[in-house]
Amino acid sequence: MVMKKKSFSIMLAVLLTLSVMLTACGGNGKAAPTAPATGGDTAKGAESDAPTEIKIMLPLNTSETPPDTIKNELEKLTNTKLTYQFFPADTYEEKLNSSFATGSLPQVTYLKNQTTFIQMKDAIKDGQFWEIGPYLSEFPNLSKLKPEILNNTKVEGKLYSLYIGRPLARQGIIYRKDWADKLNLAAPANVDELFEMAKAFTEQDPDGNNVKDTIGVVDRNELIYGAFKTVSSWFGTPNGWGEKDGQLQPEFTFPQYIDTMDFFKKLRDAGYMNQDFAATSKTDAVKMFTSGKAGLYIGGSMQDIDSLHKDLIKNVPDAVVDTHSMVAGPDGKFAQWMIPGYNNVVLFPKSAIKDEAELKKILAFFDKMMTPEVSNLMFWGIEGVHYTVEDGKAKPTEDKELIEREVKGYKDSVIGESETNGMYEPYNTLPGRIHAEELLLENVKVGVPDPTAPLDSATYTEKGVELQQIITDATYKYMYGQIDKAGFEKEVENWKKRGGDKIIEEYNAAYKK
């Protein structure tokens, strides 16, 4: 009788062990409720160790899709299986819209810029993307993202996106210091001296070839990231919107906007800038500077000095470039317009992410991205291949084409900024670039934010980009001398009648809350 009981106990133990093993190996994906045998894994353990599969769509700012060099290392560091869907930046909005319309956006969807973010706000309000704000506190690294910048990306007070951080005010002047030195010109202290430098660079043969073949300013067909908005801020124009008569009004209703248009009209009329700037691409503008034919490149980012210098000295080996941004307006005051702290965001479509558990796995990937090890990999590449570390900073290899081909595609998707993700700051040797980094800090001290950055206007979301084209066209026509002040103000009234008045009303209602 005792033996029978003992045999039954042994048999029961064997059956239980087999049951555990079968459950662990079965296809139902559920973990066994009891502890595994020594050296084994529970189904739950095996499942948590399996790589998280993530599809990511993002714009490509290079001519070719990058190889898997960085992706392979990234997957190892984050325990993921990643599928990157790169689409050319020039046609990215079209792809974004068609993917959204067909419900085929992937789990991780990068937008193109702030404009596409605004265009997506209706869909966000309609509940088509996951709200992620309530989950960030669960992730130690995502929790480091700057609250003031996160606030600028909220929609109706809720957070749906992670941001790609950028310095608040990178813009200024990249100029030919060797030309300025030859002509005994200091960096322009105010807008009048800026005009005089453009004039001298055009008329006084700064390249010394006895041919009148240089111009002062080279600009491109971009009012925001070209020269216009930067110079406009020096004239004292508000950043996007400003207060007038107790309420917010758009920048183009302020007299300083007119003053800026007059400045560029005068430059163009005198021949001190490229005549067809409204039709000049960024690529062509850069070529004019790097070919040695233009002396002032204004707007954009002063950090571009590295690439401009690299290409310029191929054509003009003795050229010297520098940066500058402290240009006073007619009132003697300094000002710099500031971005909201990001240049792009990433969203998480509900059509691609089925539940909260899947969302958290994807957020866990981004939490790992915000570690120094991963952010350095994505931003700088592989140490010893794409960069080395000197004085605690990253020094890119001389092989710029290698970096462009293998790293650039991933670099543009890194969440946060060095203060929050711990990635290396750049190791700079070019004096003009070192100066630029100093000026970034000075710019912020006189920075002017856009008061509507954290605000919502339904009409602006629906019609804002379309209506802005009215002002853009009118601004170029004014600077080209095709319309006068009365003609420009007529177009402002047209903007108001077609929805602008409603935008003003909605922004002011949100501003006063």
Short mmCIF file of C-alpha atoms in Angstrom, two decimals:
data_model
loop_
_atom_site.label_atom_id
_atom_site.label_comp_id
_atom_site.label_asym_id
_atom_site.label_seq_id
_atom_site.Cartn_x
_atom_site.Cartn_y
_atom_site.Cartn_z
CA MET A 1 0.00 0.00 0.00
CA VAL A 2 2.82 2.38 0.83
CA MET A 3 4.59 1.36 -2.42
CA LYS A 4 1.45 2.12 -4.43
CA LYS A 5 1.19 5.58 -2.91
CA LYS A 6 4.88 6.21 -3.65
CA SER A 7 4.51 5.01 -7.28
CA PHE A 8 1.45 7.22 -7.75
CA SER A 9 3.40 10.21 -6.41
CA ILE A 10 6.29 9.57 -8.79
CA MET A 11 3.90 9.16 -11.73
CA LEU A 12 2.09 12.39 -10.80
CA ALA A 13 5.41 14.25 -10.64
CA VAL A 14 6.39 12.90 -14.07
CA LEU A 15 3.02 13.89 -15.55
CA LEU A 16 3.27 17.38 -14.07
CA THR A 17 6.80 17.76 -15.45
CA LEU A 18 5.66 16.61 -18.90
CA SER A 19 2.69 18.97 -18.70
CA VAL A 20 5.01 21.90 -17.94
CA MET A 21 7.32 20.97 -20.80
CA LEU A 22 4.48 20.58 -23.28
CA THR A 23 2.92 23.87 -22.24
CA ALA A 24 6.25 25.65 -22.63
CA CYS A 25 6.79 24.14 -26.08
CA GLY A 26 3.21 24.44 -27.26
CA GLY A 27 1.93 26.93 -29.81
CA ASN A 28 -0.49 28.79 -27.54
CA GLY A 29 2.21 31.30 -26.49
CA LYS A 30 1.19 31.09 -22.81
CA ALA A 31 3.73 30.59 -20.07
CA ALA A 32 3.62 27.58 -17.82
CA PRO A 33 2.38 28.50 -14.34
CA THR A 34 5.15 26.63 -12.56
CA ALA A 35 8.89 27.17 -12.41
CA PRO A 36 10.94 25.70 -15.25
CA ALA A 37 13.32 22.82 -14.84
CA THR A 38 16.96 23.76 -14.25
CA GLY A 39 18.57 25.14 -17.42
CA GLY A 40 15.20 25.65 -19.18
CA ASP A 41 13.16 28.74 -20.10
CA THR A 42 9.52 29.47 -19.52
CA ALA A 43 7.49 30.41 -22.57
CA LYS A 44 7.19 33.88 -21.08
CA GLY A 45 10.95 34.13 -20.76
CA ALA A 46 11.48 32.92 -24.30
CA GLU A 47 8.86 35.36 -25.58
CA SER A 48 10.42 38.33 -23.77
CA ASP A 49 13.84 37.39 -25.20
CA ALA A 50 12.51 37.27 -28.76
CA PRO A 51 13.40 40.36 -30.82
CA THR A 52 10.62 42.93 -31.15
CA GLU A 53 9.67 43.31 -34.81
CA ILE A 54 9.20 46.97 -35.78
CA LYS A 55 8.51 48.63 -39.13
CA ILE A 56 9.70 52.22 -39.44
CA MET A 57 8.90 54.76 -42.18
CA LEU A 58 11.03 57.87 -42.51
CA PRO A 59 12.25 60.44 -45.05
CA LEU A 60 15.60 59.91 -46.76
CA ASN A 61 17.79 62.99 -47.18
CA THR A 62 20.45 61.23 -49.23
CA SER A 63 20.45 59.98 -52.81
CA GLU A 64 20.68 56.28 -51.89
CA THR A 65 19.10 54.03 -49.27
CA PRO A 66 21.75 53.19 -46.65
CA PRO A 67 23.07 49.63 -46.35
CA ASP A 68 22.31 47.59 -43.22
CA THR A 69 25.63 48.38 -41.51
CA ILE A 70 24.08 50.55 -38.78
CA LYS A 71 20.78 48.65 -38.69
CA ASN A 72 22.50 45.35 -37.90
CA GLU A 73 24.34 46.86 -34.92
CA LEU A 74 21.18 48.64 -33.80
CA GLU A 75 19.21 45.40 -33.76
CA LYS A 76 21.87 43.76 -31.56
CA LEU A 77 21.85 46.62 -29.05
CA THR A 78 18.05 46.87 -28.84
CA ASN A 79 17.00 43.22 -29.35
CA THR A 80 14.81 44.14 -32.30
CA LYS A 81 14.18 43.07 -35.88
CA LEU A 82 13.83 46.33 -37.77
CA THR A 83 12.39 47.01 -41.18
CA TYR A 84 13.22 50.53 -42.38
CA GLN A 85 11.08 51.97 -45.15
CA PHE A 86 13.07 54.88 -46.57
CA PHE A 87 11.38 57.25 -49.02
CA PRO A 88 13.00 60.27 -50.71
CA ALA A 89 12.45 63.49 -48.74
CA ASP A 90 11.41 65.37 -51.89
CA THR A 91 8.33 63.18 -52.36
CA TYR A 92 7.84 62.06 -48.76
CA GLU A 93 4.65 64.04 -48.11
CA GLU A 94 2.99 62.34 -51.07
CA LYS A 95 3.99 58.91 -49.75
CA LEU A 96 2.90 59.83 -46.23
CA ASN A 97 -0.53 60.95 -47.42
CA SER A 98 -1.12 57.91 -49.64
CA SER A 99 -0.04 55.50 -46.90
CA PHE A 100 -2.33 57.23 -44.43
CA ALA A 101 -5.26 57.16 -46.87
CA THR A 102 -4.86 53.43 -47.46
CA GLY A 103 -4.31 52.58 -43.79
CA SER A 104 -0.82 51.23 -44.54
CA LEU A 105 1.33 53.38 -42.27
CA PRO A 106 3.82 51.23 -40.30
CA GLN A 107 4.03 51.07 -36.50
CA VAL A 108 6.58 53.90 -36.38
CA THR A 109 5.85 56.80 -38.70
CA TYR A 110 8.20 59.75 -38.92
CA LEU A 111 6.74 62.89 -40.42
CA LYS A 112 8.80 65.21 -42.63
CA ASN A 113 8.77 68.48 -40.68
CA GLN A 114 6.59 70.79 -38.60
CA THR A 115 4.33 71.48 -41.57
CA THR A 116 3.41 67.81 -42.08
CA PHE A 117 2.81 67.58 -38.33
CA ILE A 118 0.26 70.38 -38.58
CA GLN A 119 -1.39 68.64 -41.53
CA MET A 120 -1.69 65.44 -39.48
CA LYS A 121 -3.37 67.10 -36.49
CA ASP A 122 -6.93 66.42 -37.65
CA ALA A 123 -6.18 62.69 -37.84
CA ILE A 124 -4.56 62.87 -34.40
CA LYS A 125 -7.65 64.55 -32.96
CA ASP A 126 -9.75 61.90 -34.67
CA GLY A 127 -8.04 59.23 -32.54
CA GLN A 128 -6.04 57.55 -35.30
CA PHE A 129 -2.75 57.68 -33.42
CA TRP A 130 -1.80 56.45 -29.96
CA GLU A 131 -1.58 58.97 -27.16
CA ILE A 132 1.78 58.21 -25.53
CA GLY A 133 1.94 60.86 -22.78
CA PRO A 134 0.58 58.58 -20.02
CA TYR A 135 3.29 55.96 -20.71
CA LEU A 136 6.46 58.07 -20.71
CA SER A 137 6.92 57.91 -16.95
CA GLU A 138 7.40 54.13 -17.29
CA PHE A 139 10.53 54.66 -19.38
CA PRO A 140 13.51 56.24 -17.60
CA ASN A 141 15.18 57.62 -20.73
CA LEU A 142 12.07 58.88 -22.51
CA SER A 143 11.24 60.64 -19.25
CA LYS A 144 14.31 62.85 -19.83
CA LEU A 145 12.84 64.53 -22.92
CA LYS A 146 12.45 68.27 -22.40
CA PRO A 147 8.95 69.14 -21.08
CA GLU A 148 8.91 72.54 -22.80
CA ILE A 149 9.56 70.93 -26.19
CA LEU A 150 7.10 68.09 -25.58
CA ASN A 151 4.55 70.78 -24.75
CA ASN A 152 5.13 72.36 -28.15
CA THR A 153 4.15 69.09 -29.83
CA LYS A 154 0.95 68.47 -27.85
CA VAL A 155 -2.40 68.35 -29.61
CA GLU A 156 -5.31 69.62 -27.53
CA GLY A 157 -3.14 69.22 -24.45
CA LYS A 158 -2.25 65.57 -25.11
CA LEU A 159 1.07 64.07 -26.21
CA TYR A 160 1.11 61.76 -29.23
CA SER A 161 4.66 62.11 -30.49
CA LEU A 162 8.36 61.87 -29.70
CA TYR A 163 10.54 64.65 -31.09
CA ILE A 164 13.83 64.89 -32.98
CA GLY A 165 15.56 67.71 -31.13
CA ARG A 166 17.39 70.62 -32.72
CA PRO A 167 19.13 73.70 -31.30
CA LEU A 168 16.59 76.47 -30.75
CA ALA A 169 18.33 79.05 -32.93
CA ARG A 170 20.97 77.74 -35.35
CA GLN A 171 20.59 80.41 -38.01
CA GLY A 172 23.00 83.21 -38.86
CA ILE A 173 25.57 84.06 -41.53
CA ILE A 174 28.29 81.96 -43.13
CA TYR A 175 30.58 84.35 -44.99
CA ARG A 176 33.90 84.71 -46.79
CA LYS A 177 36.17 86.07 -44.09
CA ASP A 178 39.09 86.27 -46.51
CA TRP A 179 37.03 88.63 -48.69
CA ALA A 180 36.05 90.71 -45.67
CA ASP A 181 39.67 90.93 -44.49
CA LYS A 182 40.86 91.96 -47.95
CA LEU A 183 38.27 94.76 -48.05
CA ASN A 184 38.90 95.77 -44.40
CA LEU A 185 35.37 94.85 -43.35
CA ALA A 186 34.42 93.60 -39.91
CA ALA A 187 31.52 91.18 -39.38
CA PRO A 188 28.33 93.29 -39.82
CA ALA A 189 27.18 94.77 -36.50
CA ASN A 190 23.78 95.82 -37.87
CA VAL A 191 21.55 95.49 -40.94
CA ASP A 192 23.08 98.59 -42.58
CA GLU A 193 26.56 97.08 -42.36
CA LEU A 194 25.16 93.81 -43.71
CA PHE A 195 23.92 95.69 -46.78
CA GLU A 196 27.29 97.41 -47.17
CA MET A 197 29.12 94.08 -46.99
CA ALA A 198 26.86 92.66 -49.72
CA LYS A 199 27.58 95.75 -51.81
CA ALA A 200 31.37 95.51 -51.32
CA PHE A 201 31.42 91.77 -52.07
CA THR A 202 29.68 92.59 -55.37
CA GLU A 203 31.47 95.73 -56.49
CA GLN A 204 35.02 95.62 -55.09
CA ASP A 205 36.42 92.49 -56.78
CA PRO A 206 36.97 90.53 -53.53
CA ASP A 207 38.37 87.50 -55.37
CA GLY A 208 40.97 89.67 -57.11
CA ASN A 209 40.50 88.36 -60.64
CA ASN A 210 39.75 91.79 -62.14
CA VAL A 211 36.36 90.54 -63.35
CA LYS A 212 33.02 91.62 -61.91
CA ASP A 213 31.77 88.09 -61.30
CA THR A 214 30.88 87.95 -57.60
CA ILE A 215 27.71 88.74 -55.64
CA GLY A 216 27.10 89.58 -52.02
CA VAL A 217 24.19 87.42 -50.88
CA VAL A 218 23.07 84.10 -52.32
CA ASP A 219 19.54 83.08 -51.33
CA ARG A 220 17.11 80.32 -52.17
CA ASN A 221 13.38 79.75 -52.66
CA GLU A 222 12.59 79.33 -48.97
CA LEU A 223 11.26 82.18 -46.81
CA ILE A 224 11.77 80.36 -43.51
CA TYR A 225 15.08 78.51 -43.77
CA GLY A 226 16.56 80.79 -46.41
CA ALA A 227 17.73 84.32 -45.65
CA PHE A 228 14.37 86.07 -45.29
CA LYS A 229 13.15 84.97 -41.86
CA THR A 230 16.58 85.33 -40.25
CA VAL A 231 17.02 88.89 -41.54
CA SER A 232 13.38 89.58 -40.66
CA SER A 233 14.07 88.68 -37.03
CA TRP A 234 16.98 91.16 -37.04
CA PHE A 235 14.54 93.83 -38.20
CA GLY A 236 12.35 93.00 -35.18
CA THR A 237 9.58 91.04 -36.91
CA PRO A 238 7.77 88.64 -34.53
CA ASN A 239 8.42 84.93 -34.92
CA GLY A 240 5.35 83.73 -36.79
CA TRP A 241 2.95 85.63 -34.58
CA GLY A 242 3.23 88.59 -32.23
CA GLU A 243 1.08 90.75 -29.99
CA LYS A 244 -0.50 93.88 -31.43
CA ASP A 245 -3.35 95.88 -29.87
CA GLY A 246 -3.77 93.24 -27.18
CA GLN A 247 -4.10 90.22 -29.45
CA LEU A 248 -1.99 87.86 -31.51
CA GLN A 249 -1.50 88.83 -35.14
CA PRO A 250 0.50 87.11 -37.93
CA GLU A 251 4.04 88.38 -38.60
CA PHE A 252 3.20 89.74 -42.05
CA THR A 253 0.83 92.32 -40.55
CA PHE A 254 3.74 94.04 -38.76
CA PRO A 255 5.69 96.97 -40.31
CA GLN A 256 9.00 95.19 -39.70
CA TYR A 257 7.95 92.53 -42.22
CA ILE A 258 7.56 95.28 -44.82
CA ASP A 259 10.98 96.66 -43.81
CA THR A 260 12.53 93.25 -44.45
CA MET A 261 10.93 93.01 -47.88
CA ASP A 262 12.26 96.50 -48.66
CA PHE A 263 15.77 95.37 -47.61
CA PHE A 264 15.75 92.42 -50.01
CA LYS A 265 14.15 94.43 -52.81
CA LYS A 266 16.93 97.00 -52.46
CA LEU A 267 19.59 94.24 -52.50
CA ARG A 268 18.09 92.65 -55.60
CA ASP A 269 17.51 95.91 -57.45
CA ALA A 270 21.15 96.88 -56.88
CA GLY A 271 22.41 93.47 -58.06
CA TYR A 272 23.90 92.55 -54.69
CA MET A 273 22.16 89.15 -54.55
CA ASN A 274 21.15 86.47 -57.06
CA GLN A 275 18.32 87.90 -59.16
CA ASP A 276 16.31 84.68 -59.41
CA PHE A 277 16.43 83.74 -55.71
CA ALA A 278 12.70 82.90 -55.65
CA ALA A 279 13.46 80.08 -58.11
CA THR A 280 16.88 79.02 -56.76
CA SER A 281 17.04 75.62 -55.02
CA LYS A 282 19.11 75.07 -51.91
CA THR A 283 21.48 72.88 -53.94
CA ASP A 284 22.06 75.65 -56.48
CA ALA A 285 22.47 78.29 -53.74
CA VAL A 286 25.10 76.14 -52.03
CA LYS A 287 26.90 75.66 -55.36
CA MET A 288 27.05 79.41 -55.91
CA PHE A 289 28.74 79.81 -52.53
CA THR A 290 31.09 76.84 -52.84
CA SER A 291 32.11 77.79 -56.38
CA GLY A 292 33.52 81.04 -54.97
CA LYS A 293 30.98 83.36 -56.60
CA ALA A 294 29.00 84.47 -53.51
CA GLY A 295 30.18 85.87 -50.20
CA LEU A 296 27.20 85.65 -47.81
CA TYR A 297 25.06 82.57 -47.12
CA ILE A 298 22.32 83.57 -44.64
CA GLY A 299 19.75 81.52 -42.72
CA GLY A 300 19.65 77.74 -42.46
CA SER A 301 22.16 76.51 -39.91
CA MET A 302 25.56 77.96 -39.13
CA GLN A 303 26.61 74.35 -38.49
CA ASP A 304 26.51 73.86 -42.28
CA ILE A 305 29.85 75.68 -42.40
CA ASP A 306 31.72 72.34 -42.31
CA SER A 307 30.23 71.06 -45.56
CA LEU A 308 30.32 74.48 -47.26
CA HIS A 309 33.98 74.93 -46.34
CA LYS A 310 34.88 71.41 -47.48
CA ASP A 311 33.40 71.98 -50.95
CA LEU A 312 34.57 75.60 -51.22
CA ILE A 313 38.26 74.84 -50.71
CA LYS A 314 38.11 72.29 -53.54
CA ASN A 315 37.51 75.28 -55.82
CA VAL A 316 39.26 78.01 -53.83
CA PRO A 317 42.00 76.36 -51.72
CA ASP A 318 42.90 79.55 -49.85
CA ALA A 319 39.32 80.51 -48.93
CA VAL A 320 38.54 81.29 -45.28
CA VAL A 321 34.99 81.17 -43.91
CA ASP A 322 33.49 82.30 -40.63
CA THR A 323 30.10 82.57 -38.94
CA HIS A 324 28.22 85.50 -37.45
CA SER A 325 24.76 86.09 -36.03
CA MET A 326 24.71 89.15 -33.78
CA VAL A 327 23.24 91.66 -36.24
CA ALA A 328 21.31 94.54 -34.67
CA GLY A 329 18.14 95.92 -36.19
CA PRO A 330 17.35 99.60 -36.95
CA ASP A 331 16.43 100.02 -33.26
CA GLY A 332 19.85 98.75 -32.14
CA LYS A 333 18.38 95.60 -30.58
CA PHE A 334 19.36 91.98 -31.19
CA ALA A 335 16.83 89.22 -31.84
CA GLN A 336 16.81 85.67 -33.23
CA TRP A 337 13.74 83.67 -34.17
CA MET A 338 13.61 80.25 -32.53
CA ILE A 339 12.14 76.95 -33.61
CA PRO A 340 10.00 75.08 -31.04
CA GLY A 341 12.99 72.84 -30.26
CA TYR A 342 12.26 70.10 -32.80
CA ASN A 343 12.35 69.75 -36.56
CA ASN A 344 10.34 66.54 -36.83
CA VAL A 345 8.26 64.10 -34.79
CA VAL A 346 7.37 60.42 -34.85
CA LEU A 347 3.80 59.10 -34.49
CA PHE A 348 2.37 55.65 -33.69
CA PRO A 349 -0.66 54.70 -35.85
CA LYS A 350 -3.42 52.67 -34.25
CA SER A 351 -3.95 50.96 -37.62
CA ALA A 352 -0.51 49.32 -37.24
CA ILE A 353 -0.21 48.89 -33.45
CA LYS A 354 -2.93 46.58 -32.20
CA ASP A 355 -2.79 47.11 -28.45
CA GLU A 356 -1.12 48.77 -25.49
CA ALA A 357 1.32 45.88 -24.98
CA GLU A 358 2.69 46.27 -28.53
CA LEU A 359 2.91 50.04 -28.09
CA LYS A 360 4.96 49.61 -24.92
CA LYS A 361 7.40 47.29 -26.70
CA ILE A 362 7.93 49.94 -29.37
CA LEU A 363 8.35 52.67 -26.77
CA ALA A 364 10.92 50.42 -25.06
CA PHE A 365 12.92 50.47 -28.31
CA PHE A 366 12.89 54.28 -28.29
CA ASP A 367 13.86 54.24 -24.61
CA LYS A 368 16.96 52.24 -25.59
CA MET A 369 17.58 54.63 -28.48
CA MET A 370 17.96 57.37 -25.87
CA THR A 371 21.00 55.72 -24.28
CA PRO A 372 24.45 57.09 -25.20
CA GLU A 373 25.50 53.78 -26.77
CA VAL A 374 22.55 53.61 -29.18
CA SER A 375 22.20 57.32 -29.94
CA ASN A 376 25.93 57.53 -30.73
CA LEU A 377 25.62 54.56 -33.08
CA MET A 378 22.71 56.14 -34.94
CA PHE A 379 24.04 59.69 -34.99
CA TRP A 380 27.78 59.17 -35.43
CA GLY A 381 28.05 55.57 -36.66
CA ILE A 382 30.47 52.86 -35.52
CA GLU A 383 33.41 54.05 -33.43
CA GLY A 384 36.69 53.44 -35.23
CA VAL A 385 34.93 53.24 -38.60
CA HIS A 386 32.83 56.37 -38.92
CA TYR A 387 34.28 58.41 -36.05
CA THR A 388 36.82 58.49 -33.25
CA VAL A 389 36.56 60.02 -29.79
CA GLU A 390 38.85 62.93 -28.95
CA ASP A 391 38.60 64.94 -25.74
CA GLY A 392 35.28 63.23 -25.04
CA LYS A 393 33.78 64.36 -28.36
CA ALA A 394 33.06 62.67 -31.67
CA LYS A 395 35.41 63.37 -34.56
CA PRO A 396 33.97 62.11 -37.88
CA THR A 397 36.28 60.28 -40.28
CA GLU A 398 37.66 62.16 -43.27
CA ASP A 399 35.64 59.83 -45.50
CA LYS A 400 32.52 62.02 -45.68
CA GLU A 401 31.03 59.86 -48.45
CA LEU A 402 31.13 56.81 -46.15
CA ILE A 403 29.24 58.70 -43.44
CA GLU A 404 26.76 60.07 -45.98
CA ARG A 405 26.14 56.60 -47.38
CA GLU A 406 25.99 54.51 -44.20
CA VAL A 407 25.03 56.83 -41.32
CA LYS A 408 23.09 59.87 -42.58
CA GLY A 409 19.83 57.95 -43.12
CA TYR A 410 19.71 56.93 -39.44
CA LYS A 411 21.18 60.14 -38.03
CA ASP A 412 18.05 62.09 -38.94
CA SER A 413 15.83 59.87 -36.78
CA VAL A 414 17.53 60.11 -33.37
CA ILE A 415 15.11 61.10 -30.61
CA GLY A 416 15.95 63.94 -28.23
CA GLU A 417 19.26 65.79 -28.20
CA SER A 418 22.69 65.35 -26.59
CA GLU A 419 21.51 66.84 -23.27
CA THR A 420 18.79 64.17 -23.00
CA ASN A 421 20.19 61.13 -24.84
CA GLY A 422 23.85 61.53 -23.82
CA MET A 423 25.37 61.26 -27.30
CA TYR A 424 28.72 62.88 -28.00
CA GLU A 425 29.02 66.53 -28.92
CA PRO A 426 31.03 67.12 -32.11
CA TYR A 427 34.77 67.61 -32.01
CA ASN A 428 35.34 70.70 -34.12
CA THR A 429 38.60 71.98 -35.56
CA LEU A 430 37.35 74.52 -38.12
CA PRO A 431 37.48 77.94 -36.37
CA GLY A 432 34.24 79.06 -38.01
CA ARG A 433 32.41 75.98 -36.71
CA ILE A 434 33.77 76.47 -33.20
CA HIS A 435 32.54 80.06 -33.45
CA ALA A 436 29.14 78.80 -34.65
CA GLU A 437 28.72 76.61 -31.58
CA GLU A 438 29.42 79.63 -29.36
CA LEU A 439 26.90 81.71 -31.31
CA LEU A 440 24.16 79.10 -30.84
CA LEU A 441 24.27 79.86 -27.12
CA GLU A 442 24.29 83.61 -27.75
CA ASN A 443 21.32 83.33 -30.12
CA VAL A 444 19.13 81.76 -27.45
CA LYS A 445 19.79 84.67 -25.10
CA VAL A 446 18.00 86.98 -27.54
CA GLY A 447 15.68 84.27 -28.86
CA VAL A 448 12.08 84.99 -29.81
CA PRO A 449 9.65 82.03 -29.59
CA ASP A 450 6.53 81.57 -31.68
CA PRO A 451 3.65 82.03 -29.20
CA THR A 452 1.38 79.78 -31.29
CA ALA A 453 3.74 76.77 -31.20
CA PRO A 454 1.77 74.98 -28.43
CA LEU A 455 -1.63 76.29 -29.61
CA ASP A 456 -4.21 74.73 -31.90
CA SER A 457 -6.31 76.32 -34.63
CA ALA A 458 -8.65 74.00 -36.52
CA THR A 459 -8.73 76.35 -39.48
CA TYR A 460 -4.95 76.60 -39.59
CA THR A 461 -4.70 72.81 -39.51
CA GLU A 462 -7.16 72.59 -42.40
CA LYS A 463 -6.13 75.59 -44.51
CA GLY A 464 -2.98 77.10 -43.02
CA VAL A 465 -0.44 75.71 -45.51
CA GLU A 466 -2.67 76.57 -48.46
CA LEU A 467 -3.32 80.10 -47.19
CA GLN A 468 0.36 80.69 -46.42
CA GLN A 469 1.05 80.32 -50.13
CA ILE A 470 -0.87 83.58 -50.68
CA ILE A 471 1.58 85.40 -48.40
CA THR A 472 4.62 83.60 -49.80
CA ASP A 473 3.70 84.56 -53.37
CA ALA A 474 2.92 88.14 -52.36
CA THR A 475 6.24 88.44 -50.48
CA TYR A 476 8.26 87.35 -53.51
CA LYS A 477 6.23 89.59 -55.84
CA TYR A 478 6.91 92.58 -53.58
CA MET A 479 10.65 91.89 -53.43
CA TYR A 480 10.68 91.48 -57.23
CA GLY A 481 8.89 94.81 -57.64
CA GLN A 482 5.80 93.23 -59.17
CA ILE A 483 3.45 94.64 -56.51
CA ASP A 484 3.75 97.60 -54.14
CA LYS A 485 2.77 97.97 -50.47
CA ALA A 486 -0.89 98.46 -51.35
CA GLY A 487 -0.77 95.30 -53.47
CA PHE A 488 0.81 93.35 -50.64
CA GLU A 489 -1.80 94.57 -48.13
CA LYS A 490 -4.51 93.54 -50.58
CA GLU A 491 -3.13 90.00 -50.50
CA VAL A 492 -3.11 90.08 -46.68
CA GLU A 493 -6.82 90.98 -46.81
CA ASN A 494 -7.32 88.10 -49.25
CA TRP A 495 -5.61 85.81 -46.71
CA LYS A 496 -7.95 87.06 -43.99
CA LYS A 497 -11.13 86.63 -46.06
CA ARG A 498 -10.27 83.10 -47.12
CA GLY A 499 -9.83 81.86 -43.54
CA GLY A 500 -7.12 84.00 -41.96
CA ASP A 501 -9.57 85.93 -39.77
CA LYS A 502 -10.82 82.62 -38.39
CA ILE A 503 -7.23 81.51 -37.69
CA ILE A 504 -6.57 84.76 -35.79
CA GLU A 505 -9.77 84.27 -33.80
CA GLU A 506 -8.97 80.64 -32.92
CA TYR A 507 -5.36 81.28 -31.93
CA ASN A 508 -6.38 84.16 -29.70
CA ALA A 509 -9.09 82.07 -28.02
CA ALA A 510 -6.50 79.35 -27.29
CA TYR A 511 -3.91 81.92 -26.22
CA LYS A 512 -6.20 83.42 -23.58
CA LYS A 513 -7.11 80.08 -21.97
#
